[in-house]
PDB file of C-alpha atoms in Angstrom:
ATOM      1  CA  MET I1169       0.000   0.000   0.000  1.00 82.00           C
ATOM      2  CA  MET I1170       2.823   2.425   0.848  1.00 84.00           C
ATOM      3  CA  ASN I1171       4.391   1.840  -2.572  1.00 80.00           C
ATOM      4  CA  LYS I1172       1.073   2.699  -4.190  1.00 85.00           C
ATOM      5  CA  ILE I1173       0.583   5.826  -2.055  1.00 88.00           C
ATOM      6  CA  PHE I1174       4.100   7.106  -2.832  1.00 88.00           C
ATOM      7  CA  MET I1175       4.308   5.950  -6.474  1.00 85.00           C
ATOM      8  CA  GLU I1176       5.151   9.479  -7.703  1.00 87.00           C
ATOM      9  CA  GLU I1177       7.746  10.098  -4.967  1.00 88.00           C
ATOM     10  CA  LEU I1178       9.500   6.710  -4.860  1.00 83.00           C
ATOM     11  CA  ASP I1179      13.243   6.978  -5.392  1.00 77.00           C
ATOM     12  CA  LYS I1180      12.918  10.737  -5.783  1.00 84.00           C
ATOM     13  CA  LEU I1181      12.492  11.722  -2.150  1.00 88.00           C
ATOM     14  CA  VAL I1182      11.243   8.656  -0.273  1.00 87.00           C
ATOM     15  CA  VAL I1183      12.110   4.966   0.056  1.00 83.00           C
ATOM     16  CA  VAL I1184       9.529   2.507   1.380  1.00 80.00           C
ATOM     17  CA  PHE I1185      10.329  -0.705   3.226  1.00 73.00           C
ATOM     18  CA  ILE I1186       7.089  -2.464   4.194  1.00 67.00           C
ATOM     19  CA  ASP I1187       5.522   0.233   6.395  1.00 69.00           C
ATOM     20  CA  ASP I1188       8.667   2.276   7.084  1.00 79.00           C
ATOM     21  CA  ASN I1189       9.291   5.396   5.046  1.00 84.00           C
ATOM     22  CA  LEU I1190      12.725   6.930   4.671  1.00 86.00           C
ATOM     23  CA  ILE I1191      12.653  10.527   3.457  1.00 89.00           C
ATOM     24  CA  TYR I1192      16.005  11.647   2.141  1.00 84.00           C
ATOM     25  CA  PHE I1193      17.391  15.107   1.559  1.00 85.00           C
ATOM     26  CA  GLU I1194      20.532  17.190   1.159  1.00 84.00           C
ATOM     27  CA  THR I1195      19.552  20.352   3.007  1.00 87.00           C
ATOM     28  CA  ALA I1196      17.263  21.200   5.922  1.00 86.00           C
ATOM     29  CA  GLU I1197      15.007  23.136   3.546  1.00 90.00           C
ATOM     30  CA  GLU I1198      14.771  20.149   1.209  1.00 90.00           C
ATOM     31  CA  HIS I1199      13.973  17.877   4.161  1.00 89.00           C
ATOM     32  CA  GLU I1200      11.197  20.210   5.272  1.00 92.00           C
ATOM     33  CA  GLU I1201       9.689  20.191   1.771  1.00 94.00           C
ATOM     34  CA  HIS I1202       9.992  16.402   1.370  1.00 93.00           C
ATOM     35  CA  LEU I1203       8.507  15.849   4.815  1.00 92.00           C
ATOM     36  CA  ARG I1204       5.569  18.098   3.957  1.00 94.00           C
ATOM     37  CA  ILE I1205       4.954  16.169   0.726  1.00 95.00           C
ATOM     38  CA  VAL I1206       5.092  12.781   2.449  1.00 93.00           C
ATOM     39  CA  LEU I1207       2.818  13.772   5.338  1.00 93.00           C
ATOM     40  CA  GLU I1208       0.348  15.384   2.943  1.00 94.00           C
ATOM     41  CA  ARG I1209       0.299  12.273   0.747  1.00 93.00           C
ATOM     42  CA  LEU I1210      -0.372  10.112   3.817  1.00 93.00           C
ATOM     43  CA  ARG I1211      -3.196  12.436   4.904  1.00 94.00           C
ATOM     44  CA  GLN I1212      -4.765  12.308   1.438  1.00 95.00           C
ATOM     45  CA  HIS I1213      -4.968   8.521   1.769  1.00 94.00           C
ATOM     46  CA  GLN I1214      -6.189   8.691   5.389  1.00 94.00           C
ATOM     47  CA  HIS I1215      -2.949   7.272   6.785  1.00 90.00           C
ATOM     48  CA  TYR I1216      -1.018   8.952   9.547  1.00 86.00           C
ATOM     49  CA  ALA I1217       2.495   8.755  10.940  1.00 86.00           C
ATOM     50  CA  LYS I1218       2.806   7.682  14.562  1.00 86.00           C
ATOM     51  CA  PHE I1219       4.829  10.518  16.071  1.00 86.00           C
ATOM     52  CA  SER I1220       6.503   8.287  18.684  1.00 88.00           C
ATOM     53  CA  LYS I1221       8.020   6.202  15.863  1.00 85.00           C
ATOM     54  CA  CYS I1222       9.251   9.172  13.818  1.00 88.00           C
ATOM     55  CA  GLU I1223      12.694  10.745  13.691  1.00 85.00           C
ATOM     56  CA  PHE I1224      13.153  14.118  12.015  1.00 84.00           C
ATOM     57  CA  TRP I1225      16.217  15.942  10.679  1.00 81.00           C
ATOM     58  CA  THR I1226      18.396  12.893  11.277  1.00 82.00           C
ATOM     59  CA  GLU I1227      21.621  12.819   9.322  1.00 78.00           C
ATOM     60  CA  GLU I1228      22.096   9.063   9.552  1.00 77.00           C
ATOM     61  CA  VAL I1229      19.712   6.142  10.044  1.00 75.00           C
ATOM     62  CA  ALA I1230      19.856   2.368  10.124  1.00 69.00           C
ATOM     63  CA  PHE I1231      17.648   1.133   7.320  1.00 62.00           C
ATOM     64  CA  PRO I1232      17.067  -2.570   6.601  1.00 58.00           C
ATOM     65  CA  GLY I1233      19.705  -3.997   4.269  1.00 59.00           C
ATOM     66  CA  TYR I1234      17.233  -6.302   2.527  1.00 73.00           C
ATOM     67  CA  TYR I1235      18.993  -6.205  -0.851  1.00 67.00           C
ATOM     68  CA  ARG I1236      21.478  -8.871   0.287  1.00 69.00           C
ATOM     69  CA  ARG I1237      18.990 -11.637  -0.393  1.00 65.00           C
ATOM     70  CA  PHE I1238      18.789 -10.569  -4.052  1.00 69.00           C
ATOM     71  CA  ILE I1239      22.529 -10.650  -4.706  1.00 79.00           C
ATOM     72  CA  GLU I1240      23.870 -14.101  -5.401  1.00 81.00           C
ATOM     73  CA  ASN I1241      26.820 -14.942  -3.119  1.00 85.00           C
ATOM     74  CA  PHE I1242      26.370 -11.704  -1.157  1.00 85.00           C
ATOM     75  CA  SER I1243      28.105 -13.061   1.961  1.00 85.00           C
ATOM     76  CA  LYS I1244      31.042 -14.359  -0.028  1.00 91.00           C
ATOM     77  CA  ILE I1245      31.457 -11.082  -1.924  1.00 92.00           C
ATOM     78  CA  ALA I1246      31.093  -8.939   1.213  1.00 89.00           C
ATOM     79  CA  LYS I1247      33.371 -11.080   3.404  1.00 91.00           C
ATOM     80  CA  PRO I1248      36.421  -8.760   3.272  1.00 92.00           C
ATOM     81  CA  MET I1249      34.245  -5.887   4.534  1.00 90.00           C
ATOM     82  CA  THR I1250      32.389  -7.910   7.169  1.00 86.00           C
ATOM     83  CA  GLU I1251      35.719  -9.123   8.542  1.00 87.00           C
ATOM     84  CA  LEU I1252      36.403  -5.512   9.527  1.00 87.00           C
ATOM     85  CA  LEU I1253      33.490  -5.660  11.983  1.00 81.00           C
ATOM     86  CA  LYS I1254      34.973  -8.440  14.129  1.00 81.00           C
ATOM     87  CA  ASN I1255      36.098  -7.648  17.664  1.00 79.00           C
ATOM     88  CA  ASN I1256      39.798  -6.880  18.082  1.00 81.00           C
ATOM     89  CA  MET I1257      40.119  -6.392  14.327  1.00 79.00           C
ATOM     90  CA  LYS I1258      42.001  -3.298  13.237  1.00 85.00           C
ATOM     91  CA  PHE I1259      39.952  -1.382  10.680  1.00 87.00           C
ATOM     92  CA  GLU I1260      42.089  -1.259   7.569  1.00 90.00           C
ATOM     93  CA  TRP I1261      40.411  -0.738   4.217  1.00 93.00           C
ATOM     94  CA  SER I1262      42.320  -3.135   1.999  1.00 94.00           C
ATOM     95  CA  GLU I1263      42.387  -3.746  -1.721  1.00 96.00           C
ATOM     96  CA  ALA I1264      40.127  -6.769  -1.105  1.00 95.00           C
ATOM     97  CA  CYS I1265      37.612  -4.525   0.714  1.00 94.00           C
ATOM     98  CA  GLU I1266      37.616  -2.048  -2.135  1.00 95.00           C
ATOM     99  CA  LYS I1267      37.151  -4.849  -4.668  1.00 96.00           C
ATOM    100  CA  SER I1268      34.189  -6.323  -2.760  1.00 94.00           C
ATOM    101  CA  PHE I1269      32.635  -2.872  -2.302  1.00 93.00           C
ATOM    102  CA  GLN I1270      32.919  -2.092  -6.009  1.00 94.00           C
ATOM    103  CA  GLU I1271      31.478  -5.503  -6.964  1.00 93.00           C
ATOM    104  CA  LEU I1272      28.460  -5.058  -4.663  1.00 89.00           C
ATOM    105  CA  LYS I1273      27.930  -1.515  -5.935  1.00 88.00           C
ATOM    106  CA  LEU I1274      27.995  -2.795  -9.505  1.00 89.00           C
ATOM    107  CA  LYS I1275      25.519  -5.582  -8.750  1.00 86.00           C
ATOM    108  CA  LEU I1276      23.127  -3.102  -7.134  1.00 80.00           C
ATOM    109  CA  THR I1277      23.271  -0.560  -9.932  1.00 77.00           C
ATOM    110  CA  THR I1278      23.261  -2.686 -13.073  1.00 77.00           C
ATOM    111  CA  THR I1279      20.775  -5.099 -14.615  1.00 67.00           C
ATOM    112  CA  PRO I1280      19.223  -7.288 -13.529  1.00 64.00           C
ATOM    113  CA  VAL I1281      17.772  -4.772 -11.107  1.00 57.00           C
ATOM    114  CA  LEU I1282      14.720  -5.274  -8.954  1.00 63.00           C
ATOM    115  CA  THR I1283      12.127  -2.593  -9.428  1.00 71.00           C
ATOM    116  CA  LEU I1284       8.686  -1.958  -8.121  1.00 74.00           C
ATOM    117  CA  PRO I1285       5.893  -3.012 -10.447  1.00 76.00           C
ATOM    118  CA  ASN I1286       4.257  -0.252 -12.440  1.00 79.00           C
ATOM    119  CA  ILE I1287       0.682  -0.409 -11.153  1.00 81.00           C
ATOM    120  CA  LYS I1288      -0.490   1.570 -14.171  1.00 86.00           C
ATOM    121  CA  MET I1289       0.342  -1.411 -16.411  1.00 86.00           C
ATOM    122  CA  ASP I1290      -1.222  -4.863 -16.500  1.00 88.00           C
ATOM    123  CA  ILE I1291       0.424  -7.384 -14.201  1.00 86.00           C
ATOM    124  CA  VAL I1292       0.237 -11.052 -15.188  1.00 86.00           C
ATOM    125  CA  VAL I1293       1.077 -14.030 -13.000  1.00 87.00           C
ATOM    126  CA  TYR I1294       2.285 -17.129 -14.847  1.00 85.00           C
ATOM    127  CA  CYS I1295       2.304 -20.269 -12.771  1.00 88.00           C
ATOM    128  CA  ASP I1296       2.850 -23.980 -13.113  1.00 86.00           C
ATOM    129  CA  ALA I1297       2.477 -26.803 -10.633  1.00 84.00           C
ATOM    130  CA  SER I1298       3.543 -30.402 -10.338  1.00 83.00           C
ATOM    131  CA  LYS I1299       3.654 -33.009  -7.570  1.00 83.00           C
ATOM    132  CA  GLN I1300       7.084 -31.642  -6.617  1.00 82.00           C
ATOM    133  CA  GLY I1301       6.315 -27.956  -6.378  1.00 85.00           C
ATOM    134  CA  LEU I1302       4.762 -24.736  -7.564  1.00 86.00           C
ATOM    135  CA  GLY I1303       6.437 -22.011  -9.569  1.00 84.00           C
ATOM    136  CA  CYS I1304       5.195 -18.501 -10.342  1.00 84.00           C
ATOM    137  CA  VAL I1305       6.508 -15.526 -12.271  1.00 80.00           C
ATOM    138  CA  LEU I1306       5.159 -11.979 -11.985  1.00 78.00           C
ATOM    139  CA  MET I1307       5.382 -10.192 -15.323  1.00 79.00           C
TER     140      MET I1307
END
């Protein structure tokens, strides 16, 4: 539902993860404008933000890293970087870290890329079943 509500704003000023909305900005003025747009869009659809769950004018947030499940061998590729997070490990950005970072960045920014379906177009589900399983493709 959130993706539908914010269809025009997605990847321009807001990112949606289930029912969490991340509004991004470069300046305080831009944040104020983006926040106004998002809250107005919610109001138009009779949805409201729970103030106790909101954070405003935050320069850094933890946002779910759910893309890892869509990148084949993510853990293997990211291993040089995740090794840096171990206790008693000196943080040294190595050539291997840079290589893994660049590979992950490439996989996230080149095809095949996951995108949200365009709800203005027809969506067709193709499926097939056998005694062993069920398979479906959204097209």
